[in-house]
PDB file of C-alpha atoms and ligand atoms in Angstrom:
ATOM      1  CA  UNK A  10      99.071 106.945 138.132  1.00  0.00           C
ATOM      2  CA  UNK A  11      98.431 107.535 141.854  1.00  0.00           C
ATOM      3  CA  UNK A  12      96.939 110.186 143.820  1.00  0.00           C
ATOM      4  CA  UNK A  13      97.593 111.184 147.502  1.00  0.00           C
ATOM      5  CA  UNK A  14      95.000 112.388 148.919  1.00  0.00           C
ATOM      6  CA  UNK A  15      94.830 114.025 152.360  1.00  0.00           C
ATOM      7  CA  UNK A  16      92.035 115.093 154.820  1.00  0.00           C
ATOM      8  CA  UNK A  17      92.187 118.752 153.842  1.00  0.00           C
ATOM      9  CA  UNK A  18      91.262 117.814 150.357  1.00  0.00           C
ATOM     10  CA  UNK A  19      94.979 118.873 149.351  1.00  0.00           C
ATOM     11  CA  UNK A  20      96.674 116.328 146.867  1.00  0.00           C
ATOM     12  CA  UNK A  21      99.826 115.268 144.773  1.00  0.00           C
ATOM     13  CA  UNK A  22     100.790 113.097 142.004  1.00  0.00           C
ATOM     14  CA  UNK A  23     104.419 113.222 142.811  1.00  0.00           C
ATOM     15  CA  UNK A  24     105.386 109.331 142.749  1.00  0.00           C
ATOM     16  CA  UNK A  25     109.007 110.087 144.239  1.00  0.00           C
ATOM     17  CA  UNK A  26     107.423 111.985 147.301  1.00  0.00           C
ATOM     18  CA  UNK A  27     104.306 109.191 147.633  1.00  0.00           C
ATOM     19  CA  UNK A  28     106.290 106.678 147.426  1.00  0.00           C
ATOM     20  CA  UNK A  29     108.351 107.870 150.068  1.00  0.00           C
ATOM     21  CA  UNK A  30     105.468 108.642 152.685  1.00  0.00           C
ATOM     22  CA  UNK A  31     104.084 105.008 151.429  1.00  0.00           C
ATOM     23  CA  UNK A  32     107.488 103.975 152.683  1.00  0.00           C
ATOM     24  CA  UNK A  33     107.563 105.397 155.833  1.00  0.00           C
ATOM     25  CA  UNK A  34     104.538 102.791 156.727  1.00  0.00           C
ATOM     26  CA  UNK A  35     105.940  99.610 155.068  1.00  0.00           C
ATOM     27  CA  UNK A  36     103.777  99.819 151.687  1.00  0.00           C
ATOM     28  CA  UNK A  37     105.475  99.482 147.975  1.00  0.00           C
ATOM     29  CA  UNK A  38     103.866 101.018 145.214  1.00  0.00           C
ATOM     30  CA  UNK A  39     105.506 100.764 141.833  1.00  0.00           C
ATOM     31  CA  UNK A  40     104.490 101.824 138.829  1.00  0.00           C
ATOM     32  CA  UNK A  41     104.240  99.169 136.260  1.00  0.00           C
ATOM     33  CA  UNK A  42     102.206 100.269 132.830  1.00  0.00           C
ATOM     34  CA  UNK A  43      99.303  98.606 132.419  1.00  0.00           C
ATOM     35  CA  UNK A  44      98.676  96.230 129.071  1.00  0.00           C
ATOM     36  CA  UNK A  45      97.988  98.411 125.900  1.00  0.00           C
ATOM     37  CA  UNK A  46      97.927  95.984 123.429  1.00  0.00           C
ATOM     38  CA  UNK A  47      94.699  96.192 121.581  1.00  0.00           C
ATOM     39  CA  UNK A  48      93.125  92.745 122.403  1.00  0.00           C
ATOM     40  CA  UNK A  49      93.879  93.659 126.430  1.00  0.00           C
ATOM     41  CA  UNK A  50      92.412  96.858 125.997  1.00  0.00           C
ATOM     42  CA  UNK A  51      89.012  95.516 124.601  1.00  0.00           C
ATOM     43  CA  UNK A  52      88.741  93.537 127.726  1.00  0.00           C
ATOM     44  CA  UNK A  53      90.004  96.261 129.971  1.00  0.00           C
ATOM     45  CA  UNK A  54      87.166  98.149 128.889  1.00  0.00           C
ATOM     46  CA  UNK A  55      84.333  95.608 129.074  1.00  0.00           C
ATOM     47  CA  UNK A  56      82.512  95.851 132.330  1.00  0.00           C
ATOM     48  CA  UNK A  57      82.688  92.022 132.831  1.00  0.00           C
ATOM     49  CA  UNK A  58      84.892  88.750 132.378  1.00  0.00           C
ATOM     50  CA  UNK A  59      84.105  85.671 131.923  1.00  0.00           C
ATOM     51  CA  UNK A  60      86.789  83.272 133.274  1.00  0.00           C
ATOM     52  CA  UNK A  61      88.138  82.551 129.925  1.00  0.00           C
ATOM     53  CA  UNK A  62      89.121  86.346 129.461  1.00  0.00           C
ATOM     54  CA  UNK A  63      90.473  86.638 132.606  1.00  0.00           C
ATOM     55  CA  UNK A  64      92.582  83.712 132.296  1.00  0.00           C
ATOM     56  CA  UNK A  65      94.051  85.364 129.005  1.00  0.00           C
ATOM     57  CA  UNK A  66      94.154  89.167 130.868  1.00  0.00           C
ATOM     58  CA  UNK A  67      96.222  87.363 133.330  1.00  0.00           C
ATOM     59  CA  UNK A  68      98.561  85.595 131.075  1.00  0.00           C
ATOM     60  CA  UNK A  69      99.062  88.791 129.518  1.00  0.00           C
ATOM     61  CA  UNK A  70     101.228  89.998 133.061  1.00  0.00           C
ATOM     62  CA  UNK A  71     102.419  86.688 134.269  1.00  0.00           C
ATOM     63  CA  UNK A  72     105.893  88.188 133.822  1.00  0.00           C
ATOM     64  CA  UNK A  73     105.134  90.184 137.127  1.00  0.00           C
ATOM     65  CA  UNK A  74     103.676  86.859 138.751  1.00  0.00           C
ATOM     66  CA  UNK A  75     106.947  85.256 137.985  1.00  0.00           C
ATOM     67  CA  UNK A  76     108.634  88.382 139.441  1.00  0.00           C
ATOM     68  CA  UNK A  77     106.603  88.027 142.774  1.00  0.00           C
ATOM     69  CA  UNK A  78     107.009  84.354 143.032  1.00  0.00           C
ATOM     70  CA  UNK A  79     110.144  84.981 142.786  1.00  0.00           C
ATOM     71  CA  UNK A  80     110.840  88.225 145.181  1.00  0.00           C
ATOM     72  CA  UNK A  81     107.955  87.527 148.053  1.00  0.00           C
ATOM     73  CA  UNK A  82     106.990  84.118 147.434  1.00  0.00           C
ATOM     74  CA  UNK A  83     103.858  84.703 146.191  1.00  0.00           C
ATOM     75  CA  UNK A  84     101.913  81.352 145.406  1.00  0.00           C
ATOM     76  CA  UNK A  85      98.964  82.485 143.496  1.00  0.00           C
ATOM     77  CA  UNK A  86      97.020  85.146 142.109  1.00  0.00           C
ATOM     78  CA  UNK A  87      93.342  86.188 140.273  1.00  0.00           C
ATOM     79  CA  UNK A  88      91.621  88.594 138.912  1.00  0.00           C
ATOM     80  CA  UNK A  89      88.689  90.412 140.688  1.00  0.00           C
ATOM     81  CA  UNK A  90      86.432  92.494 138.299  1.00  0.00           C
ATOM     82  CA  UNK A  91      84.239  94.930 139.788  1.00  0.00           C
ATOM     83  CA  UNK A  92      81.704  96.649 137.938  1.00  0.00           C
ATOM     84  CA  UNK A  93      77.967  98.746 139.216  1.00  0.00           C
ATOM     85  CA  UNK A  94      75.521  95.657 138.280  1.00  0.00           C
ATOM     86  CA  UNK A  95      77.271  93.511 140.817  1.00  0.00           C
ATOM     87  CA  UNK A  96      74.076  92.083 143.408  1.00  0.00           C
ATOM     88  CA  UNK A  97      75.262  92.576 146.543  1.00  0.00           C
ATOM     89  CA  UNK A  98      78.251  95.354 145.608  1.00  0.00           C
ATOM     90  CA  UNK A  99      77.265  97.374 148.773  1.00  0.00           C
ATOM     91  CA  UNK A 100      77.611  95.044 150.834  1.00  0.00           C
ATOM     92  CA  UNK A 101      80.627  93.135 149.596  1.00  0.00           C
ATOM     93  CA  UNK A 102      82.589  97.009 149.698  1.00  0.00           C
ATOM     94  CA  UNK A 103      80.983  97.920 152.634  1.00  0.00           C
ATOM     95  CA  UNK A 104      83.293  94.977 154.237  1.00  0.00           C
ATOM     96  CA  UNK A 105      86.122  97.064 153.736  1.00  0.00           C
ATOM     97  CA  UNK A 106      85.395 100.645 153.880  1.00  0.00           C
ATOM     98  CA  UNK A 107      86.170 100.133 157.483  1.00  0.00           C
ATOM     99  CA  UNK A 108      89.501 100.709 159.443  1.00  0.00           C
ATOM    100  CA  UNK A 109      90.674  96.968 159.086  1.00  0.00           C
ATOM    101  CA  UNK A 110      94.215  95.056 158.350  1.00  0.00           C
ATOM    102  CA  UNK A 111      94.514  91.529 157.016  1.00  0.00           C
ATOM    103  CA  UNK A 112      97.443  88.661 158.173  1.00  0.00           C
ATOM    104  CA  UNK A 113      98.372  88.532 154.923  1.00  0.00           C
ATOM    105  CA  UNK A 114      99.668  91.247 152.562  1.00  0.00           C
ATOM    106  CA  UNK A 115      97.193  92.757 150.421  1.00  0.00           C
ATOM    107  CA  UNK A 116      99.005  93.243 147.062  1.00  0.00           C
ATOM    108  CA  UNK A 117      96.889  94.670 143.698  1.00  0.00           C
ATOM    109  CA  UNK A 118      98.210  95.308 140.652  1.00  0.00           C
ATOM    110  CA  UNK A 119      95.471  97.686 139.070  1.00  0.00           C
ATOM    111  CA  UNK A 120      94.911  97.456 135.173  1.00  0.00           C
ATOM    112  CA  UNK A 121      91.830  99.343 134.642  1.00  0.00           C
ATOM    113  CA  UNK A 122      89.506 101.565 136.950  1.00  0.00           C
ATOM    114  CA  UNK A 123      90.349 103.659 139.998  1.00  0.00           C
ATOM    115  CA  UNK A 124      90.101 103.050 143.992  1.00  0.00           C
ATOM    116  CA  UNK A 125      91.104 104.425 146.539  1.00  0.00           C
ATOM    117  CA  UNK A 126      93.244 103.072 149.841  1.00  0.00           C
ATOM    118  CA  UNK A 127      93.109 104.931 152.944  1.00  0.00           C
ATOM    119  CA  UNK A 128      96.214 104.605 155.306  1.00  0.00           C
ATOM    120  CA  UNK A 129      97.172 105.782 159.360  1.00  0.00           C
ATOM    121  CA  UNK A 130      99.970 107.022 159.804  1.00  0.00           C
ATOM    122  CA  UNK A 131     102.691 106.422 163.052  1.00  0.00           C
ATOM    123  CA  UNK A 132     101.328 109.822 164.128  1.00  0.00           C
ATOM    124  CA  UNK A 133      97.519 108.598 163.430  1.00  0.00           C
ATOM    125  CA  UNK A 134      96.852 111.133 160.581  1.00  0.00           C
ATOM    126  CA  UNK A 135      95.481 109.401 158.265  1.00  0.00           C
ATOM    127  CA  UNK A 136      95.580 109.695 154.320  1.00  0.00           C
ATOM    128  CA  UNK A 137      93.814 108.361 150.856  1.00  0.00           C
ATOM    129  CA  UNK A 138      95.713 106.871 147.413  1.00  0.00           C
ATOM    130  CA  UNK A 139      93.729 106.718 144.471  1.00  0.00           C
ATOM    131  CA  UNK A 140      94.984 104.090 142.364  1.00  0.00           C
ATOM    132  CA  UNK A 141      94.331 103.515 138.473  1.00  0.00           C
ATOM    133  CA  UNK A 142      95.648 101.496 135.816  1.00  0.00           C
ATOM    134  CA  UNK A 143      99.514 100.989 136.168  1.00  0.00           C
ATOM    135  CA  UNK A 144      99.737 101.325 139.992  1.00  0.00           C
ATOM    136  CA  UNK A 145     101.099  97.951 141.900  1.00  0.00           C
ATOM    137  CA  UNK A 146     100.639  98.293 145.896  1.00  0.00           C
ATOM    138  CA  UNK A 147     101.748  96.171 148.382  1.00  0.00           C
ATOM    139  CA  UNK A 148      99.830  96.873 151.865  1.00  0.00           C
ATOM    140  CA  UNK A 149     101.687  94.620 154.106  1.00  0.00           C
ATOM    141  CA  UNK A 150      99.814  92.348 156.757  1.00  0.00           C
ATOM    142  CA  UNK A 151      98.531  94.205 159.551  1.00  0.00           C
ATOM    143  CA  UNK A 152      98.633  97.818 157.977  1.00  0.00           C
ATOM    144  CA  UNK A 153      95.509  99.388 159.101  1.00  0.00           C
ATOM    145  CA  UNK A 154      93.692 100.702 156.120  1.00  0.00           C
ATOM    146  CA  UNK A 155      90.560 101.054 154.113  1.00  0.00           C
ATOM    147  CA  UNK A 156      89.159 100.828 150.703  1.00  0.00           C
ATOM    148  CA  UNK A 157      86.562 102.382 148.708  1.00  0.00           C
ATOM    149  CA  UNK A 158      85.469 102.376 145.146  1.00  0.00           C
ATOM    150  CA  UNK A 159      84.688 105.965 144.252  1.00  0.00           C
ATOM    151  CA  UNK A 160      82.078 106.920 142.317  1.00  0.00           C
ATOM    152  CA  UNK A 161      83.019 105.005 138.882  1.00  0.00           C
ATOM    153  CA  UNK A 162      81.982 101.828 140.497  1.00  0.00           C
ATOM    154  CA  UNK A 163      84.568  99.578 138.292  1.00  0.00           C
ATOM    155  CA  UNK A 164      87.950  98.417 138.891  1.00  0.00           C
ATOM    156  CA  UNK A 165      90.147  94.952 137.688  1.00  0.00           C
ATOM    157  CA  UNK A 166      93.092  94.244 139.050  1.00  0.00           C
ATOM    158  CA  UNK A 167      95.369  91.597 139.848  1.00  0.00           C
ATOM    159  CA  UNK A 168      95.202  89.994 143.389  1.00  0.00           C
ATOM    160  CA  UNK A 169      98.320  88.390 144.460  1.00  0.00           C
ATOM    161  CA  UNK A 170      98.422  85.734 147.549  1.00  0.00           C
ATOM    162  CA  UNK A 171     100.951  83.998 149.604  1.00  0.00           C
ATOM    163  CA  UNK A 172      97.862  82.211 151.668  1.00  0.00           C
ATOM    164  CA  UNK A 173      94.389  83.149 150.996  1.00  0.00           C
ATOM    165  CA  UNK A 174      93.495  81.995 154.575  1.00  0.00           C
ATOM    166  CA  UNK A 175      94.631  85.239 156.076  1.00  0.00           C
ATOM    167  CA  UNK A 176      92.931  87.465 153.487  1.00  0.00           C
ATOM    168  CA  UNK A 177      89.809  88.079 155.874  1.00  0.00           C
ATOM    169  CA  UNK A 178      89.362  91.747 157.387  1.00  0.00           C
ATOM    170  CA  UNK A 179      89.888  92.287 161.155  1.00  0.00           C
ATOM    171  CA  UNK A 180      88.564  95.790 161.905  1.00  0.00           C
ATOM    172  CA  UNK A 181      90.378  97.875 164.523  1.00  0.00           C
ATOM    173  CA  UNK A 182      87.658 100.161 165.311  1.00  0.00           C
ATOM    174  CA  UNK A 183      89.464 103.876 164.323  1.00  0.00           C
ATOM    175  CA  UNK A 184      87.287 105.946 163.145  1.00  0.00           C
ATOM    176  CA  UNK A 185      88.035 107.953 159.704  1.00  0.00           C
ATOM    177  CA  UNK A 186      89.399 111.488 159.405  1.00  0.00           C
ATOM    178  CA  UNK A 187      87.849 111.565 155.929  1.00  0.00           C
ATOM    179  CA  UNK A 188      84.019 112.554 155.133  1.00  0.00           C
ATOM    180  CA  UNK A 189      81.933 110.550 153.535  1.00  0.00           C
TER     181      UNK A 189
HETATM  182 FE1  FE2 B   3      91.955  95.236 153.028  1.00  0.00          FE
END
C-alpha cells in the first residue's frame, strides 16, 4: 500500500487523502491487490524471471491489461524485474533518479518490491510515494518526477505502453528537495 512521503520526513498511508494530492497533479493511483495465489507468489518472491515465468506472472493480471486497453488504449505491456545482481543496476537507475518526464505516460502496476516516485507540485514543493505490491500509478506524460529503488534493491511490476517510442527520459534540470 502506498506511502507519501514529504521533505520533512513526515508521512501518511491515507489512500483517500494521497490519492487526492496525486490528483491535484494529474496522476491515478489505485489500489488493485496483488496475485496471492500460491504459484504467483513463488515467483513473486524469486529474485529473477526467466521469460517463461514472466509470461505466466503476466497472464495471471491480463484482466487489468484488458481493462487498460480498454479505458486508455493501452497497446502493450511487460514485465521489468529488478533485483541487486543486475550488472549495470547503477547506472540503468541512475537514469532516472533525476528530475525528468517522459511523452508518454508512465503507468506500473507493482506486484512485489517497493520504490519510490518523487513528484513537484504546481507550487514546486516537491514530494515522494513509496509504492509496493498492490499499488497501480499512472504518471501522465510530461509530469516531472523521479524514481529510486530504496534500499531493498528489488521490485517487478507491470509496465504498460501506448508507444514505447516516447518512454525515454528528458531531464528538466530541478534540483531535489529530498537528501540523498
Ligand atoms: Fe520516469
Amino acid at each position: 500500500m502506498a506511502r507519501m512521503i514529504f521533505p520533512d520526513q513526515t508521512d501518511t498511508r491515507d489512500l483517500p487523502a494521497i490519492q487526492a494530492k496525486l490528483a491535484t497533479i494529474g496522476i491515478t493511483l489505485r489500489h488493485w491487490p496483488a496475485p496471492a495465489q500460491a504459484r504467483s507468489l513463488e515467483l513473486m518472491e524469486k529474485a529473477v524471471l526467466d521469460d517463461a515465468e514472466k509470461q505466466e506472472l503476466l497472464a495471471v493480471v491480463d484482466d487489468r491489461f484488458e481493462e487498460l486497453k480498454r479505458e486508455a488504449g493501452y497497446a502493450t505491456r511487460d514485465m521489468i524485474v529488478i533485483h541487486e545482481n543486475i550488472p549495470g543496476l547503477a547506472e540503468m537507475l541512475a537514469k532516472f533518479e533525476k528530475i525528468h518526464y517522459h511523452t508518454d505516460d508512465e503507468v506500473r502496476y507493482i506486484l512485489a518490491g517497493k520504490g519510490y516516485f518523487g513528484f513537484v507540485e504546481s507550487d514546486g514543493k516537491q514530494f515522494m510515494l513509496e509504492v509496493t505490491a498492490g499499488d497501480y500509478i499512472n504518471v501522465p506524460a510530461n509530469t516531472e518526477h523521479w524514481f529510486i529503488l530504496g534500499d531493498s534493491k528489488r521490485i517487478k511490476a507491470v509496465r504498460y505502453f501506448i508507444d514505447t517510442s516516447g518512454w525515454t527520459p528528458v531531464y528538466t534540470g530541478r534540483a531535489l528537495q529530498f537528501a540523498d
